[in-house]
Each structure stands twice: as structure tokens, then as C-alpha cells.
Short mmCIF file of C-alpha atoms in Angstrom, two decimals:
data_model
loop_
_atom_site.label_atom_id
_atom_site.label_comp_id
_atom_site.label_asym_id
_atom_site.label_seq_id
_atom_site.Cartn_x
_atom_site.Cartn_y
_atom_site.Cartn_z
CA MET A 1 16.15 0.90 21.37
CA PRO A 2 12.92 1.13 19.35
CA GLU A 3 9.56 0.96 21.09
CA ASP A 4 6.64 -1.18 19.95
CA GLY A 5 4.25 1.80 20.00
CA SER A 6 1.48 -0.10 21.77
CA ARG A 7 1.01 2.22 24.75
CA LEU A 8 -0.97 5.45 24.65
CA CYS A 9 1.31 8.49 24.46
CA ASN A 10 0.63 12.10 25.31
CA VAL A 11 1.42 13.47 21.86
CA ALA A 12 1.28 17.13 22.91
CA ALA A 13 3.95 16.56 25.57
CA LEU A 14 6.15 14.68 23.09
CA ALA A 15 5.64 17.49 20.55
CA ASP A 16 6.64 20.11 23.16
CA GLU A 17 9.95 18.25 23.52
CA GLY A 18 10.34 17.81 19.73
CA ARG A 19 10.81 14.08 20.27
CA GLN A 20 11.57 11.43 17.70
CA VAL A 21 10.26 8.00 18.59
CA ASP A 22 11.71 5.02 16.71
CA LEU A 23 9.32 2.08 16.46
CA ALA A 24 9.59 -1.64 15.74
CA VAL A 25 6.09 -3.13 15.67
CA PRO A 26 5.37 -6.85 15.12
CA LEU A 27 3.20 -7.28 12.00
CA ALA A 28 0.93 -9.60 14.00
CA ARG A 29 0.00 -6.63 16.21
CA LEU A 30 -1.24 -4.50 13.31
CA ALA A 31 -4.90 -5.54 13.41
CA ARG A 32 -5.97 -3.90 10.14
CA ILE A 33 -3.05 -5.26 8.09
CA ALA A 34 -2.61 -8.75 9.58
CA PRO A 35 -5.73 -10.29 7.92
CA LEU A 36 -4.44 -9.20 4.48
CA LEU A 37 -1.09 -10.99 4.90
CA LEU A 38 -0.18 -14.62 4.23
CA SER A 39 2.21 -14.50 7.18
CA THR A 40 2.44 -12.11 10.10
CA GLU A 41 6.10 -12.93 10.72
CA GLY A 42 8.35 -9.90 10.76
CA MET A 43 8.40 -6.33 11.96
CA ALA A 44 7.29 -2.96 10.73
CA GLN A 45 9.93 -0.29 11.29
CA GLY A 46 9.23 3.39 11.53
CA ALA A 47 9.81 6.71 13.16
CA VAL A 48 7.50 9.44 14.39
CA VAL A 49 8.93 12.94 14.84
CA LEU A 50 6.58 15.15 16.84
CA GLY A 51 6.44 18.92 16.93
CA HIS A 52 4.20 21.95 16.57
CA GLU A 53 3.52 23.74 13.32
CA GLN A 54 0.86 26.26 12.28
CA GLY A 55 -0.86 25.88 15.64
CA CYS A 56 -1.16 22.08 15.32
CA THR A 57 0.54 19.12 16.89
CA VAL A 58 2.26 17.50 13.90
CA ALA A 59 3.82 14.08 13.42
CA ASP A 60 6.24 13.32 10.59
CA VAL A 61 5.68 9.60 10.08
CA THR A 62 7.89 7.19 8.14
CA ALA A 63 7.23 3.47 7.95
CA GLN A 64 8.59 0.44 6.14
CA ALA A 65 8.02 -3.30 6.25
CA THR A 66 8.39 -6.33 4.04
CA VAL A 67 5.14 -8.26 3.93
CA SER A 68 4.03 -11.62 2.54
CA LEU A 69 1.04 -11.34 0.21
CA GLN A 70 -0.72 -13.40 -2.45
CA CYS A 71 0.00 -12.35 -6.03
CA GLN A 72 -3.32 -11.62 -7.70
CA ARG A 73 -2.00 -12.72 -11.10
CA CYS A 74 -0.64 -16.19 -10.25
CA LEU A 75 -2.09 -16.65 -6.72
CA GLN A 76 1.37 -17.63 -5.41
CA PRO A 77 3.00 -16.13 -2.28
CA MET A 78 5.19 -13.10 -2.80
CA SER A 79 7.26 -10.79 -0.66
CA LEU A 80 6.61 -7.08 -1.09
CA PRO A 81 8.51 -4.19 0.51
CA LEU A 82 6.23 -1.36 1.65
CA ALA A 83 7.34 2.15 2.54
CA GLY A 84 5.62 5.44 3.10
CA SER A 85 5.84 8.78 4.81
CA SER A 86 3.48 11.64 5.55
CA ARG A 87 2.88 14.66 7.74
CA VAL A 88 -0.05 14.21 10.08
CA ALA A 89 -1.81 16.79 12.25
CA LEU A 90 -2.98 15.16 15.47
CA VAL A 91 -6.33 16.57 16.60
CA GLU A 92 -8.50 15.83 19.62
CA SER A 93 -11.86 15.92 17.81
CA GLU A 94 -13.39 15.77 14.36
CA ALA A 95 -14.51 19.39 14.74
CA LEU A 96 -10.86 20.47 15.10
CA ALA A 97 -9.93 18.43 12.00
CA ALA A 98 -11.78 20.94 9.82
CA GLU A 99 -9.35 23.67 10.94
CA VAL A 100 -6.21 21.75 9.92
CA PRO A 101 -4.26 23.24 6.98
CA PRO A 102 -4.78 21.20 3.78
CA GLU A 103 -1.12 20.15 3.47
CA PHE A 104 -1.51 17.82 6.48
CA GLU A 105 -3.26 14.50 6.83
CA THR A 106 -5.28 14.28 10.05
CA ALA A 107 -5.49 11.66 12.78
CA LEU A 108 -7.65 11.67 15.87
CA ALA A 109 -5.87 11.72 19.21
CA PRO A 110 -8.72 11.81 21.74
CA ASP A 111 -7.68 13.59 24.94
CA GLY A 112 -4.30 14.23 23.25
CA ARG A 113 -3.36 10.55 23.50
CA LEU A 114 -2.54 8.13 20.71
CA ARG A 115 -0.78 4.82 20.08
CA LEU A 116 2.12 5.65 17.77
CA ALA A 117 1.92 2.17 16.22
CA ASP A 118 -1.47 3.27 14.79
CA LEU A 119 0.33 5.93 12.73
CA ILE A 120 2.79 3.34 11.40
CA GLU A 121 -0.07 0.98 10.55
CA GLU A 122 -1.97 3.72 8.71
CA GLU A 123 1.10 4.57 6.65
CA LEU A 124 1.61 0.93 5.66
CA LEU A 125 -2.06 0.57 4.75
CA LEU A 126 -1.68 3.50 2.39
CA ALA A 127 1.37 1.84 0.79
CA LEU A 128 -0.36 -1.51 0.34
CA PRO A 129 -1.41 -2.06 -3.31
CA PRO A 130 -5.09 -2.94 -3.89
CA ALA A 131 -4.10 -5.93 -6.09
CA PRO A 132 -0.54 -7.05 -5.30
CA ARG A 133 1.36 -8.65 -8.19
CA HIS A 134 4.89 -9.87 -8.77
CA PRO A 135 7.05 -7.35 -10.63
CA ALA A 136 6.87 -7.70 -14.43
CA GLY A 137 8.84 -10.67 -15.66
CA GLN A 138 9.03 -12.33 -12.24
CA CYS A 139 5.53 -13.80 -12.03
CA PRO A 140 5.20 -17.56 -12.63
CA ALA A 141 1.99 -16.76 -14.54
CA ASP A 142 4.05 -14.82 -17.12
CA ALA A 143 6.09 -17.97 -17.90
CA ALA A 144 2.89 -20.03 -18.28
CA VAL A 145 1.45 -17.51 -20.74
CA GLU A 146 4.68 -17.48 -22.78
CA LYS A 147 4.72 -21.28 -22.90
CA THR A 148 1.08 -21.33 -24.09
CA VAL A 149 1.79 -18.74 -26.80
CA GLU A 150 4.87 -20.63 -28.03
CA SER A 151 3.09 -24.00 -28.20
CA ALA A 152 -0.05 -22.64 -29.87
CA GLU A 153 -0.68 -23.60 -33.48
CA PRO A 154 -0.79 -20.83 -36.06
CA THR A 155 -4.09 -19.01 -36.01
CA GLN A 156 -6.39 -19.95 -38.85
CA ARG A 157 -8.45 -17.20 -40.40
CA PRO A 158 -11.01 -18.87 -42.70
CA PHE A 159 -12.54 -15.61 -43.94
CA ALA A 160 -9.29 -13.71 -44.48
CA SER A 161 -9.39 -14.04 -48.28
CA LEU A 162 -13.16 -13.63 -48.61
CA GLY A 163 -12.81 -9.94 -49.46
CA ASP A 164 -10.44 -10.71 -52.34
CA LEU A 165 -12.76 -13.45 -53.61
CA LEU A 166 -15.76 -11.11 -53.59
CA LYS A 167 -13.84 -8.38 -55.43
CA SER A 168 -12.81 -10.79 -58.18
CA GLN A 169 -16.41 -11.95 -58.67
CA ARG A 170 -17.95 -8.48 -59.08
CA PRO A 171 -18.69 -7.42 -62.62
CA LYS A 172 -16.61 -4.49 -63.71
CA SER A 173 -18.58 -1.56 -65.01
#
């Protein structure tokens, strides 16, 4: 059964065991994402696989959720699936973060303890688009634009033939 990831875990001990922790976190509990959503109903799913690599405690994080956002094109509600994964080195201090190999992201785990839900939340934040929009062709604003274009009168260009008129009036030399 998945955990909610809300309790502090000793990540080094979990990494020593090579544990995989499956998580199901209520969206309402993700404090950095919840204010961006229209509704906090639903769950974020994810898994954290802990181990050691290159002298670091490493977490392979995968996360997915379907969130309710406001389309920035039409300002209507929309449902958007989010998913992401990354490899994260868990360090106890910022000084140790400088020693992490560049292929890893870093996350602070003071005293070797961390809430695993924080890793899931971070992954979903990275997957969240800066300006969410309906997929092309599915936005109600697209239909409104098409209707406006279809009902528009032909464009009048009063100076379109001015060039021809000026050419005909020039004396030929």
C-alpha cells in the first residue's frame, strides 16, 4: 500500500536497504502546487527508489498527477496530466551539494532526513507548464477566433492600387 510521504524518513538507511517507496500524496497536501490549482481534489502518484551511487545517497524519483488548471488562452478550467522523473542526490548540507556529480539533481536532506512527498512535489513543479493551455484544436478560444475570421467582411485596402496609379501618371522618358 502506498504511503503519503508526509513523515520524515532516514534516507541513508532506506538507501542502504535499496528500498523503493511507493507514494500516493493528496494534492491538497502539496503546499507549493496547491495555490496554482483550480481544485486540489485528487492524488499525486509516485515512487522513490533509494540507493548509493558514486559516494552519494541517490533517489530515482518518478511522479505523475492529473491537475486542474486555468487555460491561459481562454481562461476556462482544464485538466492536465503531469509526469516527470529524475535522479536526485540527497545531501545533508549545501557545502556537500558542490561535490555532487553533475548528472544528478540535488536536494537537501538535513541530518539525513527528508519527507519523500517533497521529492514528488518538486518533480511535479518541474513538469508544470509556466502558461498552461488546452492542446491545439481543443481550446474554446480557438473556436471563437475561427468564428470571428469566418464572419469578418473582406479586408479593404484603399491604397492597394496607388502604386499602379502613380506609375501610369509618370511621364515616360
